[in-house]
Short mmCIF file of C-alpha atoms and ligand atoms in Angstrom, two decimals:
data_model
loop_
_atom_site.label_atom_id
_atom_site.label_comp_id
_atom_site.label_asym_id
_atom_site.label_seq_id
_atom_site.Cartn_x
_atom_site.Cartn_y
_atom_site.Cartn_z
CA MET A 1 122.84 108.25 79.71
CA SER A 2 122.60 104.45 80.03
CA SER A 3 119.62 102.78 78.39
CA PHE A 4 116.71 101.66 80.56
CA GLU A 5 113.23 100.20 80.26
CA PHE A 6 110.41 102.78 80.52
CA ALA A 7 106.96 102.00 81.97
CA SER A 8 103.85 104.18 82.32
CA PRO A 9 101.36 102.49 84.66
CA HIS A 10 97.82 103.80 85.27
CA THR A 11 97.30 102.57 88.84
CA GLU A 12 99.22 102.50 92.12
CA ALA A 13 99.09 98.68 92.10
CA GLU A 14 100.64 98.49 88.62
CA ALA A 15 103.30 101.01 89.63
CA VAL A 16 104.47 99.11 92.72
CA GLU A 17 104.51 95.86 90.77
CA LEU A 18 106.77 97.51 88.17
CA LEU A 19 108.95 99.05 90.88
CA ARG A 20 109.48 95.73 92.67
CA GLU A 21 112.04 94.25 90.30
CA PRO A 22 114.88 94.31 89.47
CA VAL A 23 115.43 94.91 93.21
CA GLY A 24 117.17 98.22 93.80
CA ALA A 25 117.34 99.02 90.06
CA THR A 26 114.01 100.78 89.48
CA THR A 27 113.26 104.49 89.83
CA VAL A 28 110.10 106.58 90.03
CA LEU A 29 109.74 109.42 87.53
CA ALA A 30 107.32 112.21 88.52
CA GLY A 31 107.86 115.72 87.08
CA GLY A 32 111.39 114.72 86.15
CA THR A 33 112.86 118.16 86.96
CA ASP A 34 115.63 116.58 89.02
CA LEU A 35 115.63 112.93 88.00
CA VAL A 36 116.27 113.60 84.32
CA SER A 37 119.50 115.47 85.05
CA LEU A 38 120.62 112.66 87.39
CA LEU A 39 119.93 110.12 84.64
CA LYS A 40 121.81 112.21 82.09
CA SER A 41 124.86 112.59 84.32
CA GLY A 42 124.81 108.88 85.20
CA VAL A 43 124.58 109.54 88.95
CA VAL A 44 121.38 107.43 88.90
CA ASN A 45 121.49 104.35 86.67
CA PRO A 46 118.24 102.36 86.88
CA ARG A 47 117.33 99.36 84.77
CA ARG A 48 113.67 100.51 84.74
CA VAL A 49 112.10 103.98 85.05
CA VAL A 50 108.47 103.98 86.18
CA ASP A 51 106.64 107.14 85.08
CA ILE A 52 103.79 107.70 87.58
CA THR A 53 102.27 110.76 85.91
CA ARG A 54 99.30 108.85 84.45
CA ILE A 55 98.06 107.68 87.85
CA GLU A 56 94.98 109.82 88.53
CA SER A 57 94.71 108.82 92.22
CA LEU A 58 98.02 110.62 92.92
CA LYS A 59 96.73 114.02 91.76
CA GLY A 60 95.18 116.93 93.62
CA VAL A 61 94.15 118.08 97.08
CA THR A 62 91.07 116.51 98.69
CA ALA A 63 89.26 117.22 101.97
CA VAL A 64 88.90 114.00 103.98
CA THR A 65 87.81 113.23 107.53
CA GLY A 66 90.19 115.05 109.88
CA GLY A 67 92.21 116.91 107.28
CA LEU A 68 93.48 117.05 103.71
CA MET A 69 94.92 114.36 101.46
CA ILE A 70 97.45 115.81 99.04
CA GLY A 71 98.45 113.60 96.11
CA ALA A 72 102.15 113.01 95.46
CA LEU A 73 101.73 114.38 91.92
CA THR A 74 100.30 117.69 93.12
CA SER A 75 102.44 120.38 91.52
CA LEU A 76 104.35 122.98 93.50
CA GLU A 77 102.18 125.63 91.80
CA GLU A 78 98.97 123.97 93.05
CA LEU A 79 100.44 123.89 96.56
CA ARG A 80 101.21 127.59 96.22
CA ILE A 81 97.66 128.66 95.34
CA HIS A 82 95.23 125.90 96.38
CA PRO A 83 92.28 127.36 98.37
CA LEU A 84 92.04 124.29 100.65
CA LEU A 85 95.59 125.03 101.81
CA ALA A 86 94.79 128.62 102.81
CA ALA A 87 94.69 127.58 106.49
CA PHE A 88 98.31 126.39 106.21
CA PRO A 89 100.29 129.39 104.88
CA ALA A 90 103.61 127.65 105.65
CA VAL A 91 102.99 125.27 102.71
CA ALA A 92 102.25 127.97 100.12
CA GLN A 93 105.18 130.04 101.37
CA ALA A 94 107.54 127.07 100.99
CA ALA A 95 106.42 126.47 97.40
CA ASP A 96 106.51 130.20 96.67
CA GLY A 97 110.26 130.21 97.27
CA VAL A 98 110.81 128.31 94.01
CA HIS A 99 111.23 131.28 91.69
CA ALA A 100 110.73 129.51 88.34
CA ILE A 101 107.36 129.07 86.72
CA GLN A 102 108.59 125.97 84.85
CA VAL A 103 109.73 124.20 88.02
CA LEU A 104 106.57 125.25 89.89
CA ALA A 105 104.41 123.80 87.11
CA GLN A 106 106.40 120.60 86.60
CA GLY A 107 107.83 119.78 90.06
CA THR A 108 105.68 117.68 92.37
CA LEU A 109 105.19 117.15 96.10
CA GLY A 110 106.50 113.56 95.96
CA GLY A 111 109.52 114.64 93.91
CA ASP A 112 110.33 117.36 96.42
CA LEU A 113 110.14 114.97 99.39
CA CYS A 114 112.33 112.37 97.64
CA HIS A 115 114.69 114.93 96.10
CA LEU A 116 118.23 113.57 96.23
CA PRO A 117 120.85 115.86 97.80
CA ASN A 118 122.34 118.78 95.92
CA CYS A 119 125.73 117.99 97.55
CA TRP A 120 128.36 118.71 94.90
CA TYR A 121 130.28 115.50 95.76
CA PHE A 122 127.13 113.37 95.33
CA ARG A 123 126.32 115.09 92.03
CA ASN A 124 129.84 114.30 90.82
CA GLY A 125 129.57 110.59 91.49
CA TYR A 126 131.03 110.21 95.00
CA GLY A 127 127.82 108.79 96.47
CA LEU A 128 125.56 110.01 99.27
CA LEU A 129 128.32 109.68 101.85
CA ALA A 130 130.71 111.64 99.60
CA GLN A 131 133.70 109.43 100.29
CA ASP A 132 136.86 108.89 98.30
CA ARG A 133 139.10 105.98 99.36
CA GLY A 134 137.46 106.01 102.79
CA GLU A 135 137.95 109.77 103.35
CA SER A 136 134.92 112.02 103.87
CA LEU A 137 135.21 114.72 101.21
CA PRO A 138 133.10 117.32 103.09
CA ALA A 139 135.19 116.73 106.21
CA GLU A 140 138.51 116.92 104.35
CA GLY A 141 137.57 119.30 101.49
CA ARG A 142 135.12 122.16 100.94
CA SER A 143 131.99 122.06 103.09
CA ASP A 144 130.37 125.43 102.41
CA TYR A 145 126.87 124.06 101.76
CA HIS A 146 126.94 121.02 104.00
CA ALA A 147 125.29 120.15 107.30
CA ILE A 148 125.72 122.12 110.51
CA LEU A 149 123.52 119.77 112.56
CA GLY A 150 123.33 115.98 112.62
CA ASN A 151 126.68 115.78 110.85
CA GLN A 152 128.54 113.53 113.30
CA GLY A 153 127.78 110.40 111.25
CA PRO A 154 129.05 109.65 107.74
CA ALA A 155 126.29 111.68 105.97
CA LYS A 156 127.14 115.38 105.73
CA PHE A 157 124.81 116.50 102.92
CA VAL A 158 121.73 118.60 103.62
CA SER A 159 118.17 117.49 102.94
CA ALA A 160 117.04 119.19 99.70
CA SER A 161 113.30 119.14 100.42
CA ARG A 162 111.79 122.58 100.43
CA LEU A 163 108.35 121.48 101.64
CA ALA A 164 109.30 119.02 104.38
CA PRO A 165 110.05 121.58 107.15
CA ALA A 166 106.60 123.18 106.76
CA LEU A 167 104.79 119.84 106.47
CA ILE A 168 106.57 118.30 109.46
CA ALA A 169 105.83 121.41 111.53
CA LEU A 170 102.17 120.91 110.59
CA ASN A 171 102.24 117.27 111.78
CA ALA A 172 101.83 115.82 108.29
CA LYS A 173 101.90 112.10 107.61
CA VAL A 174 103.12 110.40 104.46
CA ARG A 175 101.23 107.55 102.81
CA ILE A 176 103.44 104.84 101.35
CA VAL A 177 102.33 101.79 99.35
CA GLY A 178 104.37 98.72 98.52
CA PRO A 179 104.13 95.67 96.29
CA HIS A 180 102.72 93.26 98.86
CA ALA A 181 98.96 93.03 99.42
CA ASP A 182 97.76 95.46 102.11
CA GLU A 183 101.17 97.13 102.27
CA VAL A 184 100.02 100.65 103.11
CA ALA A 185 101.65 102.82 105.76
CA LEU A 186 100.74 106.26 107.09
CA LEU A 187 103.91 107.49 108.73
CA PRO A 188 104.60 110.79 110.55
CA LEU A 189 106.66 112.67 107.98
CA GLU A 190 109.56 113.29 110.38
CA TYR A 191 110.18 109.52 110.42
CA PHE A 192 110.31 109.33 106.63
CA PHE A 193 113.80 110.83 106.32
CA VAL A 194 117.01 108.98 107.09
CA SER A 195 120.58 110.08 107.69
CA PRO A 196 122.25 107.15 105.95
CA LYS A 197 125.11 105.21 107.48
CA THR A 198 125.63 103.24 104.26
CA GLU A 199 125.09 104.12 100.59
CA GLU A 200 122.33 101.49 100.33
CA GLN A 201 120.21 103.11 103.06
CA GLY A 202 119.24 106.07 100.87
CA ILE A 203 117.77 109.34 102.13
CA CYS A 204 114.41 108.01 103.26
CA VAL A 205 112.70 104.87 104.54
CA LEU A 206 111.37 103.85 101.10
CA ARG A 207 112.37 100.28 100.24
CA PRO A 208 112.54 98.83 96.73
CA GLY A 209 109.06 98.71 95.26
CA GLN A 210 107.58 101.37 97.53
CA LEU A 211 105.97 104.59 96.38
CA VAL A 212 104.87 107.79 98.11
CA THR A 213 101.23 108.30 97.17
CA HIS A 214 99.93 111.13 99.40
CA VAL A 215 100.62 113.44 102.29
CA PHE A 216 97.93 113.76 104.96
CA LEU A 217 97.67 117.16 106.61
CA PRO A 218 95.60 117.11 109.83
CA GLU A 219 93.14 119.91 110.35
CA PRO A 220 94.14 122.22 113.22
CA ALA A 221 92.41 121.62 116.56
CA GLY A 222 92.34 125.32 117.51
CA GLN A 223 93.96 128.55 116.43
CA LEU A 224 97.03 127.65 114.40
CA LEU A 225 99.64 130.03 112.98
CA SER A 226 102.22 128.77 110.55
CA ALA A 227 104.96 130.13 108.30
CA THR A 228 108.06 129.26 106.32
CA TYR A 229 111.11 131.46 105.96
CA ASP A 230 113.93 130.67 103.51
CA VAL A 231 117.31 132.36 103.38
CA LEU A 232 118.47 132.35 99.76
CA GLN A 233 121.74 133.43 98.24
CA LEU A 234 120.23 134.37 94.85
CA GLU A 235 117.11 136.26 93.82
CA GLY A 236 116.25 133.74 91.10
CA LEU A 237 116.54 129.95 90.99
CA ASP A 238 118.21 128.77 94.15
CA TYR A 239 117.89 126.36 97.03
CA PRO A 240 117.85 127.87 100.53
CA LEU A 241 121.05 128.06 102.54
CA ALA A 242 118.75 127.44 105.49
CA SER A 243 115.00 127.47 105.98
CA ALA A 244 112.51 127.07 108.80
CA GLY A 245 108.92 125.91 108.99
CA VAL A 246 106.97 126.68 112.16
CA ALA A 247 103.49 125.82 113.43
CA LEU A 248 102.23 127.54 116.56
CA GLU A 249 99.07 126.58 118.42
CA MET A 250 97.77 129.63 120.21
CA ASP A 251 95.83 130.02 123.44
CA GLY A 252 94.82 133.67 123.15
CA PRO A 253 98.03 135.68 122.85
CA ARG A 254 100.27 132.85 124.09
CA VAL A 255 101.80 129.86 122.35
CA SER A 256 100.37 126.64 123.80
CA ALA A 257 102.30 124.23 121.56
CA ALA A 258 104.94 124.71 118.89
CA ARG A 259 106.77 122.75 116.20
CA VAL A 260 109.89 124.23 114.69
CA VAL A 261 111.65 122.45 111.82
CA MET A 262 114.76 123.59 109.98
CA GLY A 263 115.58 122.67 106.39
CA HIS A 264 118.90 122.52 104.50
CA VAL A 265 120.95 122.34 107.71
CA ALA A 266 121.18 118.56 108.30
CA PRO A 267 120.88 115.31 106.31
CA THR A 268 117.22 115.22 107.37
CA PRO A 269 114.74 118.02 108.09
CA TRP A 270 115.67 119.04 111.65
CA LEU A 271 112.88 119.15 114.28
CA SER A 272 114.08 121.37 117.13
CA LEU A 273 112.37 120.57 120.42
CA ASP A 274 114.52 123.21 122.15
CA ALA A 275 113.27 125.94 119.81
CA ALA A 276 109.68 124.84 120.44
CA ALA A 277 110.24 124.87 124.22
CA ALA A 278 111.58 128.42 123.97
CA LEU A 279 108.20 129.54 122.60
CA VAL A 280 105.65 127.66 124.69
CA GLY A 281 103.87 129.82 127.27
CA ARG A 282 105.13 133.07 125.72
CA SER A 283 103.57 135.60 123.40
CA ILE A 284 105.24 136.09 120.03
CA ASP A 285 107.57 139.04 119.87
CA GLU A 286 111.18 139.85 118.98
CA ALA A 287 112.48 138.39 122.24
CA SER A 288 110.67 135.03 122.09
CA ALA A 289 111.43 134.64 118.36
CA GLN A 290 115.10 135.37 119.05
CA ALA A 291 115.08 132.82 121.90
CA ALA A 292 113.67 130.20 119.52
CA GLY A 293 116.36 130.99 116.93
CA ASP A 294 119.13 130.80 119.53
CA ALA A 295 117.82 127.48 120.90
CA ALA A 296 117.48 126.00 117.40
CA VAL A 297 121.22 126.30 116.67
CA ALA A 298 122.65 125.93 120.18
CA GLN A 299 123.82 122.38 119.39
CA ALA A 300 125.20 123.18 115.91
CA THR A 301 128.51 121.58 114.95
CA PRO A 302 129.56 123.41 111.79
CA LEU A 303 132.22 121.98 109.48
CA ALA A 304 135.36 123.87 108.41
CA ASP A 305 133.65 126.14 105.83
CA ASN A 306 130.07 126.56 106.99
CA GLU A 307 130.11 128.35 110.34
CA TYR A 308 128.26 131.16 108.51
CA LYS A 309 125.18 128.91 108.19
CA VAL A 310 124.63 128.91 111.97
CA GLN A 311 123.62 132.57 111.99
CA ILE A 312 121.55 132.06 108.84
CA ALA A 313 119.64 129.15 110.39
CA ARG A 314 119.10 131.18 113.58
CA ALA A 315 117.68 134.04 111.51
CA ALA A 316 115.45 131.69 109.48
CA VAL A 317 113.82 130.37 112.66
CA LYS A 318 113.41 133.82 114.19
CA ARG A 319 111.86 135.22 111.02
CA ALA A 320 109.57 132.23 110.48
CA VAL A 321 108.19 132.71 114.01
CA LEU A 322 107.64 136.44 113.45
CA ARG A 323 106.14 135.79 110.01
CA ALA A 324 103.65 133.30 111.45
CA ALA A 325 102.34 136.06 113.72
CA GLY A 326 102.33 138.69 110.96
CA LEU A 327 105.15 140.57 112.69
CA LEU A 328 107.83 140.33 110.00
CA GLN A 329 108.16 143.72 108.37
CA GLY A 330 108.03 143.78 104.58
CA VAL A 331 106.83 140.17 104.29
CA SER A 332 103.20 139.04 104.27
C1 FAD B 401 116.23 124.19 86.83
C2 FAD B 401 115.72 123.80 88.20
C3 FAD B 401 115.64 124.75 89.17
C4 FAD B 401 115.17 124.45 90.44
N1 FAD B 401 115.11 125.43 91.35
C5 FAD B 401 114.72 125.17 92.59
C6 FAD B 401 114.69 126.20 93.55
O1 FAD B 401 114.98 127.36 93.26
N2 FAD B 401 114.34 125.87 94.80
C7 FAD B 401 114.00 124.58 95.14
O2 FAD B 401 113.73 124.33 96.30
N3 FAD B 401 113.97 123.62 94.22
C8 FAD B 401 114.34 123.88 92.98
N4 FAD B 401 114.36 122.89 92.06
C9 FAD B 401 114.01 121.53 92.46
C10 FAD B 401 112.58 121.17 92.18
O3 FAD B 401 111.73 121.81 93.09
C11 FAD B 401 112.49 119.68 92.36
O4 FAD B 401 113.37 119.14 91.38
C12 FAD B 401 111.08 119.13 92.18
O5 FAD B 401 110.26 119.47 93.27
C13 FAD B 401 111.12 117.64 92.09
O6 FAD B 401 109.85 117.19 91.67
P1 FAD B 401 109.71 116.28 90.39
O7 FAD B 401 108.31 115.84 90.38
O8 FAD B 401 110.22 116.97 89.17
O9 FAD B 401 110.67 115.06 90.80
P2 FAD B 401 111.49 114.05 89.88
O10 FAD B 401 112.67 114.77 89.30
O11 FAD B 401 110.59 113.31 88.98
O12 FAD B 401 111.98 113.06 91.03
C14 FAD B 401 112.84 113.50 92.07
C15 FAD B 401 113.16 112.28 92.95
O13 FAD B 401 112.03 111.87 93.67
C16 FAD B 401 111.69 110.50 93.37
N5 FAD B 401 110.22 110.48 93.39
C17 FAD B 401 109.40 111.36 92.76
N6 FAD B 401 108.12 111.13 93.10
C18 FAD B 401 108.14 110.05 93.92
C19 FAD B 401 107.12 109.32 94.60
N7 FAD B 401 105.82 109.65 94.50
N8 FAD B 401 107.47 108.25 95.37
C20 FAD B 401 108.77 107.91 95.49
N9 FAD B 401 109.79 108.57 94.89
C21 FAD B 401 109.47 109.63 94.12
C22 FAD B 401 112.35 110.21 92.04
O14 FAD B 401 112.64 108.84 91.87
C23 FAD B 401 113.61 111.06 92.16
O15 FAD B 401 114.60 110.39 92.90
C24 FAD B 401 114.80 123.15 90.78
C25 FAD B 401 114.88 122.16 89.79
C26 FAD B 401 115.33 122.48 88.52
C27 FAD B 401 115.43 121.43 87.47
#
């Protein structure tokens, strides 16, 4: 591990000031469950690490006008059990998929959203675009766990965020602060993620000096059903091969509006308007859930080794829809 300066600010303002310089050479440390291994392996080499865990304003879930404000330091375990989140089962179900008490206790919302890809080329030092002498390694080499959607550009990794599909389905917004006075943005979460065309672009819109402080979750206008479904390879610690977060606004027995978002299938969480359209105006049953799953992957462009993920993503969407309505057997 290379040496770096370590700072522990107590306020958001101090944190962004510390993150501002050296430009592009500072990193946020939250729970550290992922960052520490990236520092150890030298994949991330900052000149300054800014530990945000002493900033009280970034902690906890608070009811505010029109919804909930969830601090970036809220742990995955709090998201799993917090009573204020009971109306949004998709969030607890997404956190519940992390089968390790240590990671649940230590991992945070902000760290999950900003989680760098698990792509084996990236983790071995080939960068986000996984290129060697101009060749795309996922395109030329093994691509088992890479993107099946949105993979026509240079980025072929999959977004690692477990919570983003559920939160985007629920119309969440992300609050970002920066080092300049009054630099505060509340951005729809689907616009936070980026499929980079260059290494410098990163995986999200955060620019040097910026920090995720909260996620705003709007309160539902009417009857809202939501769920997450992950397809995992292992029973224990594992990231999904594909996941889906759905939010369904109901008008009696019929869906009046829907948001369907897939995770781990593209460089960004993948909002499927076609899957949503397949549900609107229909009641939820096997046939409509299957139609949503089929529509969600109709445009998939799998790579040489990951055709199998298409069926898995289709099943994740179908089962998330059924789970939202309490129709998935064996799963609450
Ligand atoms: C052993 C192990 C097993 C795991 N198993 C699973 C699993 O089964 N399923 C699963 O989905 N996940 C799993 N994870 C991943 C885990 O959920 C994430 O690592 C965790 O959510 C990240 O949160 P953190 O606070 O520890 O982030 P950190 O490691 O502190 O940071 C992660 C990244 O986010 C950035 N960051 C953090 N907070 C902010 C912020 N507020 N603003 C801007 N940037 C920020 C950091 O700079 C860094 O790049 C596992 C991790 C480990 C170590």
